[in-house]
Each structure stands twice: as structure tokens, then as C-alpha cells.
Amino acid sequence: MSVWGKIAGIAAGYAIGGVPGALVGGLAGHFALDRVNDRQIIFTIAMISLAAKMTRADGDVSPIEVQAVQDMMRVPEAELKNMERVFRLAQEDVAGFDAYAKQVAEIYADSPQVLEDVLDVLFYIAYADGVLHPAEQQFLEIVADIFKINVSDFKRIQARHDGSVVDPYAVLGVGRHAEDDTVKRAWLNAVRDNHPDQLQARGMPLEMMHIATARMASINEAWENIREERGL
């Protein structure tokens, strides 16, 4: 059985059993965080569940956002029904999105970088239709607070996605007047933390590595712009 088949099958069991709000925590309980494949399954569950909740944040489920989730996950055609099954279960669950976010935060309490990865992908989905609605902004701010992601890191992550923010310093999370060595160190740390091998080890599925590629491009572009500006 495929990964999607396993996830959908267990999710269906929880739906039939009537366990509200247990999708993330319940499914994660079937897997272990010390195996790469299992970490990828848990990461996928977390992403779909929170993405499903976010698509309802502004009151309307945008077909563009739903398509963005499918595109983000690079779900094979044969597995779309399984993905949609999990997506709908999370959407229809009576538990609020904060309950889901708290479950994800608990699962990854010792892996704050993974929580940043989750928030980053949620931004990717939120900006899919070209507009970040106020309700989505609020959703993301609350999720970040639950994840214990501070305001400066929140802005750094958002800057990668917001086309109206033309500030390479924001992308790297440093001040405009930071020393050259500080800026370079921030760039090197960002490159290291967002290398595809690191992301895969943290649980990001191979199907989502195209997001990592876009993220690295944004980070390197920011560094090149700063280098050119400062003549480094």
C-alpha cells in the first residue's frame, strides 16, 4: 500500500470512530520520529491538516488554494482521492485549527526547525492565489505563536513569499545595518538549514523538494543583492 493509502486508511478509521481533533496526533501515533519515512508521513499529515484548516480561514474554500495543496504535495494522479480524503476529514473536523497546531507543536517540540518548515509551506499555500487575506494572516500569526516562532522569524519566513517585500535583509533575518560578517553568517546558516538533505532528514517528503529549491533560490538571491549593494 502507498504512503497515501496508509494515511487515508488510518484517517478513515478515526473518522468512523468519531475521534474529533485526533487526526494529527492519532495518525502520528502509528509512526516513529526516528525513521525518515515515518517522519515524512507525519510531516505530510501535519501539512495537509493545517492547510485544510487554513483554506477555510477566510470563510471561502478557494479552488486555487486547494489546487496549491495538490501541487505542493505533488500528489500522483492515482493518489488524489486518498489525499482529498484526508483533506476533507481535517476540513470537516469540529476541532479548531489551534487544536491541530498544538498537536503539531507537541509532536515537534524538540525540532523547532521543522515547525518553521511547516509555517513556511503554509505561507506558500496562502500566497497561491496572489493575495494573503487578513484572516489567513491572522491564522498564520496564531499558528506561529503556538509554534513559539517569534515575530522577527515570522517576518523572515513571510518575506520569502511576499512579492511586495523587496528587502533581502528581511529574507535573511538581519538588520540593514548589520556587519558584513553577520550578514554572511546569516546567509550561510540559512543555506545550511535549508539544504534539501537537511529538509529531507527533518521529514519533508521528496515530493515537496521543489519548495526547498524555491526557498534556496530566494535565500541566494537575497545574498547576491546584498553583495552587490555592499560591493562584497
mmCIF file of C-alpha atoms in Angstrom:
data_model
loop_
_atom_site.group_PDB
_atom_site.id
_atom_site.type_symbol
_atom_site.label_atom_id
_atom_site.label_comp_id
_atom_site.label_asym_id
_atom_site.label_seq_id
_atom_site.Cartn_x
_atom_site.Cartn_y
_atom_site.Cartn_z
ATOM 1 C CA MET A 1 0.000 0.000 0.000
ATOM 2 C CA SER A 2 1.230 3.504 -0.814
ATOM 3 C CA VAL A 3 2.002 6.137 1.811
ATOM 4 C CA TRP A 4 -1.171 7.976 0.814
ATOM 5 C CA GLY A 5 -3.169 4.784 1.052
ATOM 6 C CA LYS A 6 -1.879 4.148 4.582
ATOM 7 C CA ILE A 7 -2.628 7.685 5.720
ATOM 8 C CA ALA A 8 -6.116 7.688 4.219
ATOM 9 C CA GLY A 9 -6.913 4.246 5.640
ATOM 10 C CA ILE A 10 -5.968 5.209 9.191
ATOM 11 C CA ALA A 11 -7.716 8.565 8.825
ATOM 12 C CA ALA A 12 -10.894 6.782 7.763
ATOM 13 C CA GLY A 13 -10.702 4.651 10.897
ATOM 14 C CA TYR A 14 -10.526 7.740 13.067
ATOM 15 C CA ALA A 15 -13.431 9.308 11.193
ATOM 16 C CA ILE A 16 -15.576 6.216 11.718
ATOM 17 C CA GLY A 17 -14.520 6.076 15.347
ATOM 18 C CA GLY A 18 -15.626 9.645 15.868
ATOM 19 C CA VAL A 19 -12.462 10.988 17.455
ATOM 20 C CA PRO A 20 -12.678 14.754 16.865
ATOM 21 C CA GLY A 21 -9.433 16.654 16.526
ATOM 22 C CA ALA A 22 -7.325 13.480 16.713
ATOM 23 C CA LEU A 23 -6.200 13.336 13.105
ATOM 24 C CA VAL A 24 -2.679 14.668 13.569
ATOM 25 C CA GLY A 25 -1.908 13.212 16.962
ATOM 26 C CA GLY A 26 -3.733 9.975 16.281
ATOM 27 C CA LEU A 27 -2.120 9.269 12.949
ATOM 28 C CA ALA A 28 1.292 10.283 14.227
ATOM 29 C CA GLY A 29 0.927 7.707 16.971
ATOM 30 C CA HIS A 30 1.143 4.989 14.330
ATOM 31 C CA PHE A 31 4.624 6.087 13.306
ATOM 32 C CA ALA A 32 8.007 6.864 14.842
ATOM 33 C CA LEU A 33 10.011 10.077 14.635
ATOM 34 C CA ASP A 34 13.306 8.200 14.452
ATOM 35 C CA ARG A 35 12.759 6.867 10.914
ATOM 36 C CA VAL A 36 12.967 9.138 7.870
ATOM 37 C CA ASN A 37 9.984 7.579 6.082
ATOM 38 C CA ASP A 38 7.810 7.876 9.175
ATOM 39 C CA ARG A 39 8.877 11.487 9.736
ATOM 40 C CA GLN A 40 7.821 12.221 6.166
ATOM 41 C CA ILE A 41 4.411 10.655 6.778
ATOM 42 C CA ILE A 42 3.893 12.699 9.944
ATOM 43 C CA PHE A 43 5.061 15.888 8.202
ATOM 44 C CA THR A 44 2.636 15.209 5.359
ATOM 45 C CA ILE A 45 -0.244 14.655 7.781
ATOM 46 C CA ALA A 46 0.554 17.885 9.596
ATOM 47 C CA MET A 47 0.756 19.880 6.383
ATOM 48 C CA ILE A 48 -2.490 18.608 4.878
ATOM 49 C CA SER A 49 -4.394 19.039 8.138
ATOM 50 C CA LEU A 50 -3.289 22.623 8.766
ATOM 51 C CA ALA A 51 -3.579 23.522 5.088
ATOM 52 C CA ALA A 52 -7.137 22.209 5.089
ATOM 53 C CA LYS A 53 -7.958 24.347 8.102
ATOM 54 C CA MET A 54 -6.314 27.418 6.564
ATOM 55 C CA THR A 55 -8.287 27.174 3.323
ATOM 56 C CA ARG A 56 -11.377 27.873 5.423
ATOM 57 C CA ALA A 57 -9.794 30.762 7.317
ATOM 58 C CA ASP A 58 -11.336 33.477 5.143
ATOM 59 C CA GLY A 59 -14.704 31.719 5.053
ATOM 60 C CA ASP A 60 -14.349 30.500 1.470
ATOM 61 C CA VAL A 61 -12.551 27.409 0.236
ATOM 62 C CA SER A 62 -10.627 28.700 -2.767
ATOM 63 C CA PRO A 63 -10.209 26.128 -5.580
ATOM 64 C CA ILE A 64 -6.856 27.782 -6.270
ATOM 65 C CA GLU A 65 -5.688 27.096 -2.717
ATOM 66 C CA VAL A 66 -6.904 23.503 -2.843
ATOM 67 C CA GLN A 67 -5.043 23.089 -6.128
ATOM 68 C CA ALA A 68 -1.980 24.657 -4.475
ATOM 69 C CA VAL A 69 -2.065 21.945 -1.811
ATOM 70 C CA GLN A 70 -2.175 19.268 -4.502
ATOM 71 C CA ASP A 71 0.617 20.958 -6.449
ATOM 72 C CA MET A 72 2.695 21.450 -3.311
ATOM 73 C CA MET A 73 2.452 17.782 -2.382
ATOM 74 C CA ARG A 74 2.967 16.662 -5.997
ATOM 75 C CA VAL A 75 0.324 14.038 -5.363
ATOM 76 C CA PRO A 76 0.281 11.319 -8.049
ATOM 77 C CA GLU A 77 -2.940 11.204 -10.058
ATOM 78 C CA ALA A 78 -3.729 7.754 -8.697
ATOM 79 C CA GLU A 79 -3.461 9.037 -5.103
ATOM 80 C CA LEU A 80 -5.560 12.214 -5.394
ATOM 81 C CA LYS A 81 -8.606 10.577 -3.850
ATOM 82 C CA ASN A 82 -6.606 9.467 -0.818
ATOM 83 C CA MET A 83 -5.148 12.951 -0.379
ATOM 84 C CA GLU A 84 -8.591 14.554 -0.744
ATOM 85 C CA ARG A 85 -9.990 12.141 1.832
ATOM 86 C CA VAL A 86 -7.523 13.313 4.477
ATOM 87 C CA PHE A 87 -8.004 16.937 3.413
ATOM 88 C CA ARG A 88 -11.784 16.761 3.758
ATOM 89 C CA LEU A 89 -11.593 14.979 7.098
ATOM 90 C CA ALA A 90 -9.466 17.779 8.539
ATOM 91 C CA GLN A 91 -11.680 20.458 6.978
ATOM 92 C CA GLU A 92 -14.835 18.966 8.438
ATOM 93 C CA ASP A 93 -13.409 18.138 11.866
ATOM 94 C CA VAL A 94 -15.191 20.132 14.576
ATOM 95 C CA ALA A 95 -11.850 20.792 16.298
ATOM 96 C CA GLY A 96 -10.450 24.262 15.684
ATOM 97 C CA PHE A 97 -7.215 24.808 13.784
ATOM 98 C CA ASP A 98 -5.476 25.773 17.014
ATOM 99 C CA ALA A 99 -6.041 22.227 18.301
ATOM 100 C CA TYR A 100 -4.268 20.887 15.223
ATOM 101 C CA ALA A 101 -1.435 23.396 15.560
ATOM 102 C CA LYS A 102 -0.960 22.434 19.217
ATOM 103 C CA GLN A 103 -0.737 18.766 18.249
ATOM 104 C CA VAL A 104 1.895 19.551 15.619
ATOM 105 C CA ALA A 105 3.810 21.724 18.101
ATOM 106 C CA GLU A 106 3.772 18.902 20.630
ATOM 107 C CA ILE A 107 4.984 16.318 18.122
ATOM 108 C CA TYR A 108 7.878 18.563 17.051
ATOM 109 C CA ALA A 109 8.592 20.176 20.420
ATOM 110 C CA ASP A 110 12.258 19.197 20.110
ATOM 111 C CA SER A 111 12.512 20.184 16.432
ATOM 112 C CA PRO A 112 11.782 23.922 16.117
ATOM 113 C CA GLN A 113 13.227 23.974 12.602
ATOM 114 C CA VAL A 114 10.511 21.564 11.454
ATOM 115 C CA LEU A 115 7.874 23.927 12.827
ATOM 116 C CA GLU A 116 9.444 26.685 10.717
ATOM 117 C CA ASP A 117 9.239 24.352 7.710
ATOM 118 C CA VAL A 118 5.520 23.813 8.354
ATOM 119 C CA LEU A 119 4.873 27.563 8.649
ATOM 120 C CA ASP A 120 6.891 28.228 5.507
ATOM 121 C CA VAL A 121 4.808 25.784 3.469
ATOM 122 C CA LEU A 122 1.597 27.277 4.855
ATOM 123 C CA PHE A 123 2.753 30.666 3.564
ATOM 124 C CA TYR A 124 3.388 29.042 0.182
ATOM 125 C CA ILE A 125 -0.232 27.886 0.078
ATOM 126 C CA ALA A 126 -1.670 31.126 1.454
ATOM 127 C CA TYR A 127 0.020 33.174 -1.278
ATOM 128 C CA ALA A 128 -1.009 30.726 -4.014
ATOM 129 C CA ASP A 129 -3.890 32.925 -5.180
ATOM 130 C CA GLY A 130 -1.668 36.020 -5.136
ATOM 131 C CA VAL A 131 -3.364 37.551 -2.109
ATOM 132 C CA LEU A 132 -2.834 36.985 1.594
ATOM 133 C CA HIS A 133 -6.236 37.598 3.131
ATOM 134 C CA PRO A 134 -6.406 39.212 6.604
ATOM 135 C CA ALA A 135 -7.979 36.048 8.020
ATOM 136 C CA GLU A 136 -5.100 33.981 6.636
ATOM 137 C CA GLN A 137 -2.571 36.414 8.087
ATOM 138 C CA GLN A 138 -4.237 36.050 11.468
ATOM 139 C CA PHE A 139 -4.317 32.249 11.070
ATOM 140 C CA LEU A 140 -0.581 32.177 10.360
ATOM 141 C CA GLU A 141 0.226 34.524 13.231
ATOM 142 C CA ILE A 142 -1.703 32.335 15.679
ATOM 143 C CA VAL A 143 -0.029 29.173 14.359
ATOM 144 C CA ALA A 144 3.383 30.848 14.686
ATOM 145 C CA ASP A 145 2.563 31.822 18.270
ATOM 146 C CA ILE A 146 1.568 28.239 19.084
ATOM 147 C CA PHE A 147 4.796 27.061 17.441
ATOM 148 C CA LYS A 148 6.737 29.621 19.574
ATOM 149 C CA ILE A 149 8.124 31.289 16.437
ATOM 150 C CA ASN A 150 8.990 34.874 17.314
ATOM 151 C CA VAL A 151 7.936 37.951 15.357
ATOM 152 C CA SER A 152 11.302 38.516 13.633
ATOM 153 C CA ASP A 153 11.465 34.899 12.429
ATOM 154 C CA PHE A 154 7.832 35.133 11.311
ATOM 155 C CA LYS A 155 8.671 38.191 9.206
ATOM 156 C CA ARG A 156 11.770 36.463 7.816
ATOM 157 C CA ILE A 157 9.722 33.471 6.666
ATOM 158 C CA GLN A 158 6.959 35.648 5.240
ATOM 159 C CA ALA A 159 9.455 37.793 3.323
ATOM 160 C CA ARG A 160 10.327 34.791 1.138
ATOM 161 C CA HIS A 161 6.770 34.707 -0.173
ATOM 162 C CA ASP A 162 5.543 38.294 -0.144
ATOM 163 C CA GLY A 163 6.350 39.784 -3.539
ATOM 164 C CA SER A 164 5.643 43.265 -2.184
ATOM 165 C CA VAL A 165 8.558 42.961 0.244
ATOM 166 C CA VAL A 166 11.720 43.874 -1.641
ATOM 167 C CA ASP A 167 14.097 43.559 1.284
ATOM 168 C CA PRO A 168 16.885 40.989 1.055
ATOM 169 C CA TYR A 169 17.797 41.673 4.686
ATOM 170 C CA ALA A 170 14.318 40.560 5.789
ATOM 171 C CA VAL A 171 14.756 37.309 3.841
ATOM 172 C CA LEU A 172 17.976 36.575 5.746
ATOM 173 C CA GLY A 173 16.569 37.817 9.043
ATOM 174 C CA VAL A 174 19.187 40.507 9.707
ATOM 175 C CA GLY A 175 19.096 44.270 10.104
ATOM 176 C CA ARG A 176 20.006 46.558 7.226
ATOM 177 C CA HIS A 177 22.937 47.943 9.207
ATOM 178 C CA ALA A 178 24.324 44.570 10.316
ATOM 179 C CA GLU A 179 28.048 43.963 9.864
ATOM 180 C CA ASP A 180 29.174 42.185 6.690
ATOM 181 C CA ASP A 181 30.281 39.114 8.655
ATOM 182 C CA THR A 182 26.906 38.940 10.423
ATOM 183 C CA VAL A 183 25.012 39.057 7.141
ATOM 184 C CA LYS A 184 27.254 36.442 5.536
ATOM 185 C CA ARG A 185 26.875 34.171 8.550
ATOM 186 C CA ALA A 186 23.086 34.511 8.352
ATOM 187 C CA TRP A 187 23.205 33.542 4.672
ATOM 188 C CA LEU A 188 25.450 30.524 5.314
ATOM 189 C CA ASN A 189 23.243 29.360 8.179
ATOM 190 C CA ALA A 190 20.129 29.711 6.007
ATOM 191 C CA VAL A 191 21.771 27.740 3.189
ATOM 192 C CA ARG A 192 22.805 25.013 5.624
ATOM 193 C CA ASP A 193 19.424 24.787 7.354
ATOM 194 C CA ASN A 194 17.514 24.706 4.065
ATOM 195 C CA HIS A 195 19.684 22.276 2.125
ATOM 196 C CA PRO A 196 17.486 19.535 0.608
ATOM 197 C CA ASP A 197 19.342 16.832 2.569
ATOM 198 C CA GLN A 198 18.596 18.647 5.834
ATOM 199 C CA LEU A 199 14.957 19.142 4.904
ATOM 200 C CA GLN A 200 14.519 15.507 3.953
ATOM 201 C CA ALA A 201 16.128 14.417 7.226
ATOM 202 C CA ARG A 202 13.688 16.640 9.116
ATOM 203 C CA GLY A 203 10.743 14.994 7.367
ATOM 204 C CA MET A 204 9.939 16.987 4.251
ATOM 205 C CA PRO A 205 8.847 14.467 1.585
ATOM 206 C CA LEU A 206 10.739 14.244 -1.692
ATOM 207 C CA GLU A 207 7.576 15.351 -3.468
ATOM 208 C CA MET A 208 7.883 18.730 -1.743
ATOM 209 C CA MET A 209 11.547 19.389 -2.516
ATOM 210 C CA HIS A 210 10.546 21.838 -5.237
ATOM 211 C CA ILE A 211 9.579 24.179 -2.378
ATOM 212 C CA ALA A 212 13.061 23.762 -0.920
ATOM 213 C CA THR A 213 14.534 24.698 -4.306
ATOM 214 C CA ALA A 214 12.434 27.874 -4.425
ATOM 215 C CA ARG A 215 13.400 28.671 -0.844
ATOM 216 C CA MET A 216 17.115 28.298 -1.591
ATOM 217 C CA ALA A 217 16.741 30.499 -4.668
ATOM 218 C CA SER A 218 15.160 33.223 -2.531
ATOM 219 C CA ILE A 219 17.930 32.990 0.069
ATOM 220 C CA ASN A 220 20.730 33.088 -2.507
ATOM 221 C CA GLU A 221 19.099 35.937 -4.411
ATOM 222 C CA ALA A 222 18.916 37.947 -1.184
ATOM 223 C CA TRP A 223 22.624 37.352 -0.534
ATOM 224 C CA GLU A 224 23.597 38.287 -4.085
ATOM 225 C CA ASN A 225 21.589 41.512 -3.855
ATOM 226 C CA ILE A 226 23.302 42.428 -0.597
ATOM 227 C CA ARG A 227 26.732 41.561 -2.009
ATOM 228 C CA GLU A 228 26.111 43.789 -4.994
ATOM 229 C CA GLU A 229 24.796 46.604 -2.818
ATOM 230 C CA ARG A 230 27.804 46.445 -0.475
ATOM 231 C CA GLY A 231 30.416 45.610 -3.058
ATOM 232 C CA LEU A 232 31.448 42.398 -1.328
#
